[in-house]
Amino acid sequence: MFKSPLATMHVSALISLVVLFPVAFGQLNTLAKAKGLMYFGSATDNGELSDTTYVSILSNTSQFGQITPGNTQKWVYTEPTQNTFSWTQGDVITSFAEGNGQLLRCHNLVWYNELPSWITSGTWTNATLIAALKNHIANEVTHYKGQCYAWDVVNEAFNDDGTYRVDVFYTTIGPEYIPIAFETAALYDSSVKLYYNDYNIEYAGAKATAAQNLVTSLKARGIKIDGVGLQAHFIVGSTPSLSSQLSNLKAFTALGVEVAYTELDVRFSSLPPTTAGLTQQGTDYANTVSACVQTTNCVGVTVWDFTDKYSWVPSTFSGQGDACLWYTDFTLHPAYYSVVAALGGSATATSSTVVSTATTLVTSTTTTTSAAATTTASGTVAKWGQCGGTGWTGGTVCESGTTCTYSNAWYSQCL
């Protein structure tokens, strides 16, 4: 993506002021980095990038400093027939992240799901499936070498009771397929971070212990493993407590690996949500983000898409949803502000708001929400800014072309 020198100057100046006034701007990635994390990120998928409103939010690196391809780096997309590779769909996401200057978590190399039929229905021996596994990893890691911060090398290899998940790789190769996958990935890109990624390992139990034992085993054999991804697909009111998540993260980092929350969302098991439920969702999100902030070597938090409009939850769990930080109409859940607070922001703050023009940066003193710099030079509330809600004392008149739109009792937004 081409950036003019003037645009670069504006961005650099803006970044400097954001560092000085993180509370006033308050976007998720800016605050996360100010707290010592590497990023606050989001997963996305190819079809969503045709949605201009969605793209404008996802491209804002003050909100999201990292991107995960939700699906199109998986085996069924990248090697649909044996030894015939297709990178087109995966490259859409990687190019998007690169163009925005966002970190990329690559996802994933080996998973029991989203496999092409030639794998699941093939006739394999130990040797032939190992060869196919190595060939796939070698080609994909080589193609994306230098683009990824990390690879989810193996995804969801354990059952909830800590036993190995039975799939074509385990049945044919046995548990050794996991060390083979990590060794092969390291062989073709020695600098990328290599992760094991799973759900229900966010709290102590048999599955978390199995993942910890895997880390210990790989390290004992001298096999490169750099991190563990905790997916964090939670249910409102059933999310592990802050203390539970803290002790669990530290059990992993004590093994010499970094950790990250890689697929965070907190879904309602029944809809519509109640007022109490929305408050609880905010607490659940905040506890998870706080656990990462408070853990040395927890590098970041990724939400599994930022808006309910593209959430995987409703199609997977009938009658459930509203799991993300943005509603389907791109207004904000109250939980967004809970995350802002967990990252060191506050409800309101008075400081300098930066306004970019064609030739200069103009500063004006104003009262803003911590979620964004919400006013324009004329004093009206900018698009996406808050314009109402319980206790709101800021501006209520939206800039031309936008209307103050009710989202919930706490929040109205200029859209």
mmCIF file of C-alpha atoms in Angstrom:
data_model
loop_
_atom_site.group_PDB
_atom_site.id
_atom_site.type_symbol
_atom_site.label_atom_id
_atom_site.label_comp_id
_atom_site.label_asym_id
_atom_site.label_seq_id
_atom_site.Cartn_x
_atom_site.Cartn_y
_atom_site.Cartn_z
ATOM 1 C CA MET A 1 0.000 0.000 0.000
ATOM 2 C CA PHE A 2 1.453 3.396 -1.016
ATOM 3 C CA LYS A 3 1.673 6.022 1.723
ATOM 4 C CA SER A 4 2.621 9.588 0.879
ATOM 5 C CA PRO A 5 5.353 11.303 2.935
ATOM 6 C CA LEU A 6 2.728 13.724 4.215
ATOM 7 C CA ALA A 7 0.478 10.889 5.352
ATOM 8 C CA THR A 8 3.430 9.222 7.033
ATOM 9 C CA MET A 9 4.260 12.481 8.828
ATOM 10 C CA HIS A 10 0.683 12.759 10.069
ATOM 11 C CA VAL A 11 0.635 9.163 11.271
ATOM 12 C CA SER A 12 3.969 9.555 13.062
ATOM 13 C CA ALA A 13 2.835 12.720 14.791
ATOM 14 C CA LEU A 14 -0.451 11.142 15.742
ATOM 15 C CA ILE A 15 1.271 8.076 17.181
ATOM 16 C CA SER A 16 3.500 10.306 19.290
ATOM 17 C CA LEU A 17 0.504 12.115 20.731
ATOM 18 C CA VAL A 18 -1.363 8.870 21.328
ATOM 19 C CA VAL A 19 1.549 7.681 23.435
ATOM 20 C CA LEU A 20 1.352 10.917 25.424
ATOM 21 C CA PHE A 21 -2.421 10.745 25.830
ATOM 22 C CA PRO A 22 -3.445 7.060 25.739
ATOM 23 C CA VAL A 23 -6.515 7.583 27.904
ATOM 24 C CA ALA A 24 -7.967 10.195 25.598
ATOM 25 C CA PHE A 25 -7.661 8.100 22.475
ATOM 26 C CA GLY A 26 -8.239 4.788 24.158
ATOM 27 C CA GLN A 27 -8.299 2.455 21.172
ATOM 28 C CA LEU A 28 -7.597 -1.151 22.039
ATOM 29 C CA ASN A 29 -4.239 -1.699 20.356
ATOM 30 C CA THR A 30 -2.823 1.645 21.462
ATOM 31 C CA LEU A 31 -3.756 0.952 25.068
ATOM 32 C CA ALA A 32 -2.567 -2.662 24.910
ATOM 33 C CA LYS A 33 0.863 -1.610 23.697
ATOM 34 C CA ALA A 34 1.051 1.091 26.360
ATOM 35 C CA LYS A 35 0.482 -1.708 28.888
ATOM 36 C CA GLY A 36 3.394 -3.706 27.476
ATOM 37 C CA LEU A 37 1.562 -6.109 25.161
ATOM 38 C CA MET A 38 2.695 -6.552 21.561
ATOM 39 C CA TYR A 39 -0.798 -6.179 20.118
ATOM 40 C CA PHE A 40 -4.556 -6.279 20.420
ATOM 41 C CA GLY A 41 -5.870 -8.014 17.300
ATOM 42 C CA SER A 42 -8.771 -9.581 15.454
ATOM 43 C CA ALA A 43 -9.415 -12.548 13.234
ATOM 44 C CA THR A 44 -11.037 -11.886 9.881
ATOM 45 C CA ASP A 45 -12.127 -13.738 6.753
ATOM 46 C CA ASN A 46 -12.089 -12.981 3.046
ATOM 47 C CA GLY A 47 -15.786 -12.275 2.503
ATOM 48 C CA GLU A 48 -15.848 -9.668 5.234
ATOM 49 C CA LEU A 49 -13.334 -7.496 3.404
ATOM 50 C CA SER A 50 -16.022 -6.426 0.931
ATOM 51 C CA ASP A 51 -17.787 -4.613 3.787
ATOM 52 C CA THR A 52 -16.433 -1.059 3.726
ATOM 53 C CA THR A 53 -17.617 -0.155 7.228
ATOM 54 C CA TYR A 54 -16.048 -3.313 8.611
ATOM 55 C CA VAL A 55 -12.772 -2.690 6.779
ATOM 56 C CA SER A 56 -12.531 0.894 8.004
ATOM 57 C CA ILE A 57 -12.596 -0.329 11.621
ATOM 58 C CA LEU A 58 -10.366 -3.361 11.110
ATOM 59 C CA SER A 59 -7.777 -1.256 9.268
ATOM 60 C CA ASN A 60 -7.498 1.184 12.176
ATOM 61 C CA THR A 61 -4.227 0.151 13.799
ATOM 62 C CA SER A 62 -5.110 2.118 16.915
ATOM 63 C CA GLN A 63 -7.797 -0.529 17.423
ATOM 64 C CA PHE A 64 -6.170 -3.603 15.909
ATOM 65 C CA GLY A 65 -2.447 -4.177 15.563
ATOM 66 C CA GLN A 66 -2.661 -7.828 14.571
ATOM 67 C CA ILE A 67 -4.690 -9.973 12.152
ATOM 68 C CA THR A 68 -5.419 -13.716 12.064
ATOM 69 C CA PRO A 69 -6.796 -15.372 8.896
ATOM 70 C CA GLY A 70 -9.857 -17.184 10.212
ATOM 71 C CA ASN A 71 -9.943 -19.952 7.614
ATOM 72 C CA THR A 72 -8.076 -19.539 4.369
ATOM 73 C CA GLN A 73 -4.652 -20.758 5.483
ATOM 74 C CA LYS A 74 -6.158 -24.095 6.512
ATOM 75 C CA TRP A 75 -5.382 -27.279 4.623
ATOM 76 C CA VAL A 76 -8.599 -27.531 2.603
ATOM 77 C CA TYR A 77 -7.896 -24.109 1.075
ATOM 78 C CA THR A 78 -4.133 -24.328 0.658
ATOM 79 C CA GLU A 79 -3.724 -27.894 -0.653
ATOM 80 C CA PRO A 80 -7.141 -28.900 -2.009
ATOM 81 C CA THR A 81 -5.647 -31.753 -4.025
ATOM 82 C CA GLN A 82 -2.433 -33.538 -3.210
ATOM 83 C CA ASN A 83 0.678 -31.526 -4.028
ATOM 84 C CA THR A 84 -1.369 -28.808 -5.743
ATOM 85 C CA PHE A 85 -1.162 -25.655 -3.656
ATOM 86 C CA SER A 86 -3.364 -22.574 -3.727
ATOM 87 C CA TRP A 87 -2.366 -19.447 -1.821
ATOM 88 C CA THR A 88 -4.782 -16.979 -3.413
ATOM 89 C CA GLN A 89 -7.333 -16.783 -0.609
ATOM 90 C CA GLY A 90 -4.799 -16.831 2.181
ATOM 91 C CA ASP A 91 -2.791 -14.125 0.463
ATOM 92 C CA VAL A 92 -5.793 -11.795 0.550
ATOM 93 C CA ILE A 93 -5.607 -11.651 4.343
ATOM 94 C CA THR A 94 -1.832 -11.552 4.572
ATOM 95 C CA SER A 95 -1.702 -8.703 2.047
ATOM 96 C CA PHE A 96 -4.391 -6.834 3.981
ATOM 97 C CA ALA A 97 -2.373 -7.067 7.198
ATOM 98 C CA GLU A 98 0.870 -6.123 5.472
ATOM 99 C CA GLY A 99 -0.733 -3.118 3.812
ATOM 100 C CA ASN A 100 -1.902 -1.840 7.180
ATOM 101 C CA GLY A 101 1.344 -2.597 8.971
ATOM 102 C CA GLN A 102 -0.386 -5.151 11.225
ATOM 103 C CA LEU A 103 1.250 -8.235 12.714
ATOM 104 C CA LEU A 104 0.049 -11.538 11.294
ATOM 105 C CA ARG A 105 -0.660 -14.673 13.315
ATOM 106 C CA CYS A 106 -0.783 -17.478 10.752
ATOM 107 C CA HIS A 107 -3.427 -20.135 11.385
ATOM 108 C CA ASN A 108 -2.988 -23.121 11.038
ATOM 109 C CA LEU A 109 -0.801 -25.952 9.707
ATOM 110 C CA VAL A 110 -2.313 -29.111 11.229
ATOM 111 C CA TRP A 111 -5.896 -29.510 12.438
ATOM 112 C CA TYR A 112 -8.336 -32.378 12.467
ATOM 113 C CA ASN A 113 -10.985 -30.214 10.789
ATOM 114 C CA GLU A 114 -11.236 -28.429 7.409
ATOM 115 C CA LEU A 115 -9.150 -31.128 5.740
ATOM 116 C CA PRO A 116 -9.511 -31.982 2.042
ATOM 117 C CA SER A 117 -11.100 -35.320 1.198
ATOM 118 C CA TRP A 118 -7.849 -36.653 -0.213
ATOM 119 C CA ILE A 119 -6.507 -36.589 3.352
ATOM 120 C CA THR A 120 -9.585 -37.794 5.238
ATOM 121 C CA SER A 121 -10.534 -40.486 2.710
ATOM 122 C CA GLY A 122 -7.053 -41.509 1.624
ATOM 123 C CA THR A 123 -5.408 -44.874 2.156
ATOM 124 C CA TRP A 124 -2.345 -44.126 4.249
ATOM 125 C CA THR A 125 0.571 -45.833 5.847
ATOM 126 C CA ASN A 126 2.640 -44.246 8.592
ATOM 127 C CA ALA A 127 5.348 -43.356 6.079
ATOM 128 C CA THR A 128 3.102 -41.959 3.345
ATOM 129 C CA LEU A 129 1.067 -39.738 5.671
ATOM 130 C CA ILE A 130 4.224 -38.413 7.339
ATOM 131 C CA ALA A 131 5.532 -37.550 3.873
ATOM 132 C CA ALA A 132 2.284 -35.740 2.994
ATOM 133 C CA LEU A 133 2.302 -33.903 6.337
ATOM 134 C CA LYS A 134 5.892 -32.742 5.917
ATOM 135 C CA ASN A 135 5.299 -31.722 2.324
ATOM 136 C CA HIS A 136 2.274 -29.623 3.232
ATOM 137 C CA ILE A 137 4.032 -27.831 6.088
ATOM 138 C CA ALA A 138 7.204 -27.283 4.052
ATOM 139 C CA ASN A 139 5.288 -25.642 1.204
ATOM 140 C CA GLU A 140 3.013 -23.472 3.331
ATOM 141 C CA VAL A 141 5.674 -22.278 5.766
ATOM 142 C CA THR A 142 8.009 -21.514 2.867
ATOM 143 C CA HIS A 143 5.313 -19.541 1.031
ATOM 144 C CA TYR A 144 4.533 -17.373 4.064
ATOM 145 C CA LYS A 145 8.079 -17.132 5.374
ATOM 146 C CA GLY A 146 8.833 -13.639 6.589
ATOM 147 C CA GLN A 147 5.155 -12.643 6.724
ATOM 148 C CA CYS A 148 4.051 -14.325 9.950
ATOM 149 C CA TYR A 149 4.835 -13.353 13.519
ATOM 150 C CA ALA A 150 3.685 -16.812 14.616
ATOM 151 C CA TRP A 151 2.245 -20.050 13.258
ATOM 152 C CA ASP A 152 -0.394 -22.119 15.032
ATOM 153 C CA VAL A 153 1.437 -25.312 14.088
ATOM 154 C CA VAL A 154 -0.933 -27.827 15.670
ATOM 155 C CA ASN A 155 -4.493 -26.907 16.596
ATOM 156 C CA GLU A 156 -6.776 -28.731 19.061
ATOM 157 C CA ALA A 157 -4.917 -32.020 19.425
ATOM 158 C CA PHE A 158 -6.462 -32.959 22.800
ATOM 159 C CA ASN A 159 -9.874 -33.962 24.102
ATOM 160 C CA ASP A 160 -11.220 -32.234 27.200
ATOM 161 C CA ASP A 161 -10.098 -35.174 29.367
ATOM 162 C CA GLY A 162 -6.508 -34.688 28.223
ATOM 163 C CA THR A 163 -6.371 -37.681 25.891
ATOM 164 C CA TYR A 164 -5.300 -37.287 22.271
ATOM 165 C CA ARG A 165 -8.032 -36.457 19.789
ATOM 166 C CA VAL A 166 -8.532 -39.336 17.356
ATOM 167 C CA ASP A 167 -8.162 -38.154 13.776
ATOM 168 C CA VAL A 168 -6.400 -39.306 10.612
ATOM 169 C CA PHE A 169 -3.016 -38.078 11.864
ATOM 170 C CA TYR A 170 -3.259 -39.679 15.295
ATOM 171 C CA THR A 171 -4.722 -42.919 13.971
ATOM 172 C CA THR A 172 -2.067 -43.365 11.297
ATOM 173 C CA ILE A 173 1.046 -41.761 12.772
ATOM 174 C CA GLY A 174 0.268 -41.680 16.474
ATOM 175 C CA PRO A 175 1.116 -38.776 18.815
ATOM 176 C CA GLU A 176 4.461 -38.382 17.043
ATOM 177 C CA TYR A 177 2.701 -36.359 14.336
ATOM 178 C CA ILE A 178 2.881 -33.339 16.668
ATOM 179 C CA PRO A 179 6.690 -33.320 17.124
ATOM 180 C CA ILE A 180 7.059 -33.997 13.381
ATOM 181 C CA ALA A 181 4.903 -30.961 12.591
ATOM 182 C CA PHE A 182 6.894 -28.646 14.884
ATOM 183 C CA GLU A 183 10.247 -29.935 13.631
ATOM 184 C CA THR A 184 9.203 -29.458 10.006
ATOM 185 C CA ALA A 185 7.883 -25.930 10.563
ATOM 186 C CA ALA A 186 11.113 -24.939 12.304
ATOM 187 C CA LEU A 187 13.163 -26.426 9.486
ATOM 188 C CA TYR A 188 11.583 -24.146 6.877
ATOM 189 C CA ASP A 189 11.341 -20.960 8.975
ATOM 190 C CA SER A 190 13.648 -20.797 11.958
ATOM 191 C CA SER A 191 12.592 -17.275 12.975
ATOM 192 C CA VAL A 192 8.787 -17.534 13.146
ATOM 193 C CA LYS A 193 7.198 -18.255 16.539
ATOM 194 C CA LEU A 194 5.715 -21.754 16.715
ATOM 195 C CA TYR A 195 2.560 -22.233 18.801
ATOM 196 C CA TYR A 196 0.328 -24.993 20.056
ATOM 197 C CA ASN A 197 -3.276 -23.665 20.037
ATOM 198 C CA ASP A 198 -6.358 -25.049 21.816
ATOM 199 C CA TYR A 199 -9.604 -24.250 23.652
ATOM 200 C CA ASN A 200 -10.543 -25.158 27.251
ATOM 201 C CA ILE A 201 -6.941 -24.800 28.346
ATOM 202 C CA GLU A 202 -7.637 -21.374 29.872
ATOM 203 C CA TYR A 203 -8.060 -22.877 33.350
ATOM 204 C CA ALA A 204 -6.418 -25.672 35.285
ATOM 205 C CA GLY A 205 -7.564 -29.182 34.388
ATOM 206 C CA ALA A 206 -6.726 -32.297 32.431
ATOM 207 C CA LYS A 207 -6.617 -30.552 29.063
ATOM 208 C CA ALA A 208 -4.384 -27.721 30.258
ATOM 209 C CA THR A 209 -2.100 -30.284 31.894
ATOM 210 C CA ALA A 210 -1.901 -32.240 28.624
ATOM 211 C CA ALA A 211 -0.886 -29.071 26.768
ATOM 212 C CA GLN A 212 1.734 -28.285 29.408
ATOM 213 C CA ASN A 213 3.091 -31.826 29.184
ATOM 214 C CA LEU A 214 3.345 -31.422 25.415
ATOM 215 C CA VAL A 215 5.432 -28.267 25.850
ATOM 216 C CA THR A 216 7.686 -30.024 28.342
ATOM 217 C CA SER A 217 8.091 -33.052 26.086
ATOM 218 C CA LEU A 218 8.966 -31.017 22.987
ATOM 219 C CA LYS A 219 11.467 -28.893 24.877
ATOM 220 C CA ALA A 220 13.077 -31.978 26.422
ATOM 221 C CA ARG A 221 13.681 -33.266 22.896
ATOM 222 C CA GLY A 222 15.124 -29.977 21.714
ATOM 223 C CA ILE A 223 12.152 -29.313 19.423
ATOM 224 C CA LYS A 224 11.276 -25.656 18.924
ATOM 225 C CA ILE A 225 8.025 -24.492 20.515
ATOM 226 C CA ASP A 226 7.709 -20.815 21.371
ATOM 227 C CA GLY A 227 4.178 -20.299 22.532
ATOM 228 C CA VAL A 228 0.791 -21.606 23.564
ATOM 229 C CA GLY A 229 -2.394 -20.042 22.245
ATOM 230 C CA LEU A 230 -5.404 -20.143 24.559
ATOM 231 C CA GLN A 231 -8.456 -19.703 22.352
ATOM 232 C CA ALA A 232 -10.789 -18.311 25.061
ATOM 233 C CA HIS A 233 -14.202 -19.036 23.547
ATOM 234 C CA PHE A 234 -16.184 -18.277 26.692
ATOM 235 C CA ILE A 235 -19.806 -18.117 27.857
ATOM 236 C CA VAL A 236 -21.109 -15.124 29.799
ATOM 237 C CA GLY A 237 -21.014 -15.954 33.509
ATOM 238 C CA SER A 238 -18.940 -19.115 32.994
ATOM 239 C CA THR A 239 -15.642 -17.439 32.165
ATOM 240 C CA PRO A 240 -12.772 -18.376 34.519
ATOM 241 C CA SER A 241 -12.016 -15.805 37.203
ATOM 242 C CA LEU A 242 -9.101 -13.423 36.934
ATOM 243 C CA SER A 243 -7.130 -15.305 39.592
ATOM 244 C CA SER A 244 -7.785 -18.629 37.876
ATOM 245 C CA GLN A 245 -6.623 -17.306 34.516
ATOM 246 C CA LEU A 246 -3.551 -15.689 36.042
ATOM 247 C CA SER A 247 -2.373 -18.883 37.724
ATOM 248 C CA ASN A 248 -3.055 -20.864 34.562
ATOM 249 C CA LEU A 249 -1.105 -18.503 32.313
ATOM 250 C CA LYS A 250 1.820 -18.585 34.716
ATOM 251 C CA ALA A 251 1.790 -22.393 34.676
ATOM 252 C CA PHE A 252 2.473 -22.186 30.936
ATOM 253 C CA THR A 253 5.009 -19.348 30.986
ATOM 254 C CA ALA A 254 6.942 -21.147 33.737
ATOM 255 C CA LEU A 255 7.748 -23.747 31.063
ATOM 256 C CA GLY A 256 9.643 -21.165 29.018
ATOM 257 C CA VAL A 257 7.014 -20.294 26.402
ATOM 258 C CA GLU A 258 5.036 -17.146 25.701
ATOM 259 C CA VAL A 259 1.246 -17.194 25.760
ATOM 260 C CA ALA A 260 -1.551 -15.320 24.024
ATOM 261 C CA TYR A 261 -5.322 -15.313 24.002
ATOM 262 C CA THR A 262 -5.887 -16.154 20.351
ATOM 263 C CA GLU A 263 -9.643 -16.418 19.671
ATOM 264 C CA LEU A 264 -11.430 -14.487 22.414
ATOM 265 C CA ASP A 265 -15.192 -14.052 22.433
ATOM 266 C CA VAL A 266 -17.761 -14.254 25.250
ATOM 267 C CA ARG A 267 -21.155 -15.445 24.054
ATOM 268 C CA PHE A 268 -24.606 -15.271 25.570
ATOM 269 C CA SER A 269 -26.214 -18.700 25.848
ATOM 270 C CA SER A 270 -29.634 -17.128 25.355
ATOM 271 C CA LEU A 271 -30.759 -13.936 23.647
ATOM 272 C CA PRO A 272 -31.538 -11.110 23.980
ATOM 273 C CA PRO A 273 -29.066 -10.261 26.733
ATOM 274 C CA THR A 274 -30.251 -8.710 29.972
ATOM 275 C CA THR A 275 -28.765 -5.616 31.544
ATOM 276 C CA ALA A 276 -27.119 -7.805 34.167
ATOM 277 C CA GLY A 277 -25.826 -10.063 31.414
ATOM 278 C CA LEU A 278 -24.182 -7.188 29.573
ATOM 279 C CA THR A 279 -22.491 -6.133 32.797
ATOM 280 C CA GLN A 280 -21.264 -9.682 33.347
ATOM 281 C CA GLN A 281 -19.987 -9.919 29.781
ATOM 282 C CA GLY A 282 -17.920 -6.812 30.440
ATOM 283 C CA THR A 283 -16.484 -8.368 33.580
ATOM 284 C CA ASP A 284 -15.649 -11.574 31.733
ATOM 285 C CA TYR A 285 -13.866 -9.748 28.920
ATOM 286 C CA ALA A 286 -12.012 -7.527 31.377
ATOM 287 C CA ASN A 287 -10.811 -10.465 33.475
ATOM 288 C CA THR A 288 -9.312 -12.188 30.444
ATOM 289 C CA VAL A 289 -7.609 -9.078 29.124
ATOM 290 C CA SER A 290 -6.375 -8.208 32.628
ATOM 291 C CA ALA A 291 -4.909 -11.690 33.025
ATOM 292 C CA CYS A 292 -2.808 -11.164 29.921
ATOM 293 C CA VAL A 293 -1.737 -7.660 30.971
ATOM 294 C CA GLN A 294 -0.662 -8.948 34.378
ATOM 295 C CA THR A 295 1.290 -11.947 33.065
ATOM 296 C CA THR A 296 4.891 -11.575 31.972
ATOM 297 C CA ASN A 297 5.263 -13.160 28.505
ATOM 298 C CA CYS A 298 1.587 -12.887 27.615
ATOM 299 C CA VAL A 299 2.102 -11.078 24.334
ATOM 300 C CA GLY A 300 -1.382 -10.196 23.141
ATOM 301 C CA VAL A 301 -5.118 -10.697 22.818
ATOM 302 C CA THR A 302 -6.967 -11.550 19.595
ATOM 303 C CA VAL A 303 -10.754 -11.458 19.363
ATOM 304 C CA TRP A 304 -12.336 -14.004 17.042
ATOM 305 C CA ASP A 305 -13.691 -11.239 14.859
ATOM 306 C CA PHE A 306 -14.691 -7.970 16.429
ATOM 307 C CA THR A 307 -18.349 -7.712 15.351
ATOM 308 C CA ASP A 308 -21.375 -9.920 15.900
ATOM 309 C CA LYS A 309 -22.164 -9.424 12.208
ATOM 310 C CA TYR A 310 -19.457 -11.946 11.307
ATOM 311 C CA SER A 311 -19.246 -14.016 14.475
ATOM 312 C CA TRP A 312 -19.007 -17.787 14.111
ATOM 313 C CA VAL A 313 -21.187 -18.303 17.196
ATOM 314 C CA PRO A 314 -24.807 -18.129 15.914
ATOM 315 C CA SER A 315 -24.215 -20.674 13.158
ATOM 316 C CA THR A 316 -22.459 -23.045 15.565
ATOM 317 C CA PHE A 317 -24.527 -22.613 18.749
ATOM 318 C CA SER A 318 -28.196 -22.183 17.888
ATOM 319 C CA GLY A 319 -29.872 -19.364 19.824
ATOM 320 C CA GLN A 320 -26.596 -18.022 21.193
ATOM 321 C CA GLY A 321 -24.583 -14.982 20.214
ATOM 322 C CA ASP A 322 -23.770 -11.310 20.858
ATOM 323 C CA ALA A 323 -20.272 -12.574 21.668
ATOM 324 C CA CYS A 324 -18.115 -9.768 20.249
ATOM 325 C CA LEU A 325 -17.195 -6.206 21.229
ATOM 326 C CA TRP A 326 -19.163 -4.583 18.367
ATOM 327 C CA TYR A 327 -22.819 -5.293 17.611
ATOM 328 C CA THR A 328 -23.962 -6.245 14.107
ATOM 329 C CA ASP A 329 -24.615 -2.564 13.292
ATOM 330 C CA PHE A 330 -21.076 -1.648 14.398
ATOM 331 C CA THR A 331 -22.158 0.059 17.596
ATOM 332 C CA LEU A 332 -20.212 -0.951 20.681
ATOM 333 C CA HIS A 333 -21.059 -3.442 23.390
ATOM 334 C CA PRO A 334 -20.688 -2.085 26.924
ATOM 335 C CA ALA A 335 -17.963 -4.750 27.228
ATOM 336 C CA TYR A 336 -15.794 -2.647 24.896
ATOM 337 C CA TYR A 337 -15.447 -0.064 27.644
ATOM 338 C CA SER A 338 -14.679 -2.769 30.182
ATOM 339 C CA VAL A 339 -11.775 -3.846 27.966
ATOM 340 C CA VAL A 340 -10.649 -0.231 27.619
ATOM 341 C CA ALA A 341 -10.615 0.043 31.413
ATOM 342 C CA ALA A 342 -8.690 -3.230 31.734
ATOM 343 C CA LEU A 343 -6.096 -1.778 29.370
ATOM 344 C CA GLY A 344 -5.703 1.373 31.450
ATOM 345 C CA GLY A 345 -8.295 3.622 29.837
ATOM 346 C CA SER A 346 -11.138 5.395 31.635
ATOM 347 C CA ALA A 347 -14.689 6.483 30.874
ATOM 348 C CA THR A 348 -13.836 10.071 30.039
ATOM 349 C CA ALA A 349 -10.765 12.229 29.947
ATOM 350 C CA THR A 350 -9.857 15.781 29.057
ATOM 351 C CA SER A 351 -6.817 16.187 26.840
ATOM 352 C CA SER A 352 -5.627 17.229 23.395
ATOM 353 C CA THR A 353 -7.530 15.775 20.471
ATOM 354 C CA VAL A 354 -5.659 15.545 17.188
ATOM 355 C CA VAL A 355 -7.375 16.608 13.993
ATOM 356 C CA SER A 356 -5.609 15.836 10.709
ATOM 357 C CA THR A 357 -5.946 18.195 7.760
ATOM 358 C CA ALA A 358 -4.382 18.106 4.300
ATOM 359 C CA THR A 359 -1.304 20.037 5.423
ATOM 360 C CA THR A 360 -1.091 20.102 9.214
ATOM 361 C CA LEU A 361 -2.166 18.631 12.503
ATOM 362 C CA VAL A 362 -4.437 20.880 14.545
ATOM 363 C CA THR A 363 -4.865 20.301 18.270
ATOM 364 C CA SER A 364 -7.847 21.387 20.291
ATOM 365 C CA THR A 365 -8.767 20.776 23.910
ATOM 366 C CA THR A 366 -11.934 18.755 24.338
ATOM 367 C CA THR A 367 -13.592 16.091 26.465
ATOM 368 C CA THR A 368 -13.633 12.677 24.783
ATOM 369 C CA THR A 369 -14.401 9.069 25.537
ATOM 370 C CA SER A 370 -11.465 6.783 26.093
ATOM 371 C CA ALA A 371 -12.622 4.662 23.179
ATOM 372 C CA ALA A 372 -11.741 7.217 20.530
ATOM 373 C CA ALA A 373 -11.050 10.846 19.824
ATOM 374 C CA THR A 374 -14.670 11.608 19.044
ATOM 375 C CA THR A 375 -14.903 15.275 18.123
ATOM 376 C CA THR A 376 -14.145 17.119 14.930
ATOM 377 C CA ALA A 377 -12.541 20.532 14.592
ATOM 378 C CA SER A 378 -15.993 22.103 14.570
ATOM 379 C CA GLY A 379 -16.853 20.578 17.934
ATOM 380 C CA THR A 380 -19.409 18.113 16.571
ATOM 381 C CA VAL A 381 -19.067 14.407 17.293
ATOM 382 C CA ALA A 382 -17.203 12.543 14.537
ATOM 383 C CA LYS A 383 -18.461 9.415 12.808
ATOM 384 C CA TRP A 384 -18.203 6.359 15.137
ATOM 385 C CA GLY A 385 -18.046 8.647 18.196
ATOM 386 C CA GLN A 386 -20.284 8.390 21.252
ATOM 387 C CA CYS A 387 -23.132 10.896 21.314
ATOM 388 C CA GLY A 388 -25.326 9.692 24.178
ATOM 389 C CA GLY A 389 -26.037 7.121 26.869
ATOM 390 C CA THR A 390 -26.561 6.913 30.616
ATOM 391 C CA GLY A 391 -24.213 9.356 32.320
ATOM 392 C CA TRP A 392 -22.876 10.736 29.021
ATOM 393 C CA THR A 393 -21.757 14.375 29.357
ATOM 394 C CA GLY A 394 -19.980 14.801 26.013
ATOM 395 C CA GLY A 395 -21.199 16.080 22.672
ATOM 396 C CA THR A 396 -24.569 15.034 21.296
ATOM 397 C CA VAL A 397 -24.564 16.643 17.834
ATOM 398 C CA CYS A 398 -23.096 14.430 15.106
ATOM 399 C CA GLU A 399 -21.067 15.662 12.153
ATOM 400 C CA SER A 400 -22.854 16.170 8.849
ATOM 401 C CA GLY A 401 -23.935 12.960 7.199
ATOM 402 C CA THR A 402 -24.225 10.972 10.430
ATOM 403 C CA THR A 403 -26.995 10.539 12.980
ATOM 404 C CA CYS A 404 -26.855 9.835 16.711
ATOM 405 C CA THR A 405 -28.059 6.226 16.741
ATOM 406 C CA TYR A 406 -29.246 4.411 19.895
ATOM 407 C CA SER A 407 -27.413 1.170 20.661
ATOM 408 C CA ASN A 408 -28.295 0.490 24.289
ATOM 409 C CA ALA A 409 -28.934 2.361 27.535
ATOM 410 C CA TRP A 410 -25.227 3.096 27.924
ATOM 411 C CA TYR A 411 -24.321 4.004 24.399
ATOM 412 C CA SER A 412 -25.468 5.918 21.324
ATOM 413 C CA GLN A 413 -23.080 6.412 18.390
ATOM 414 C CA CYS A 414 -22.764 8.726 15.362
ATOM 415 C CA LEU A 415 -23.411 6.551 12.309
#
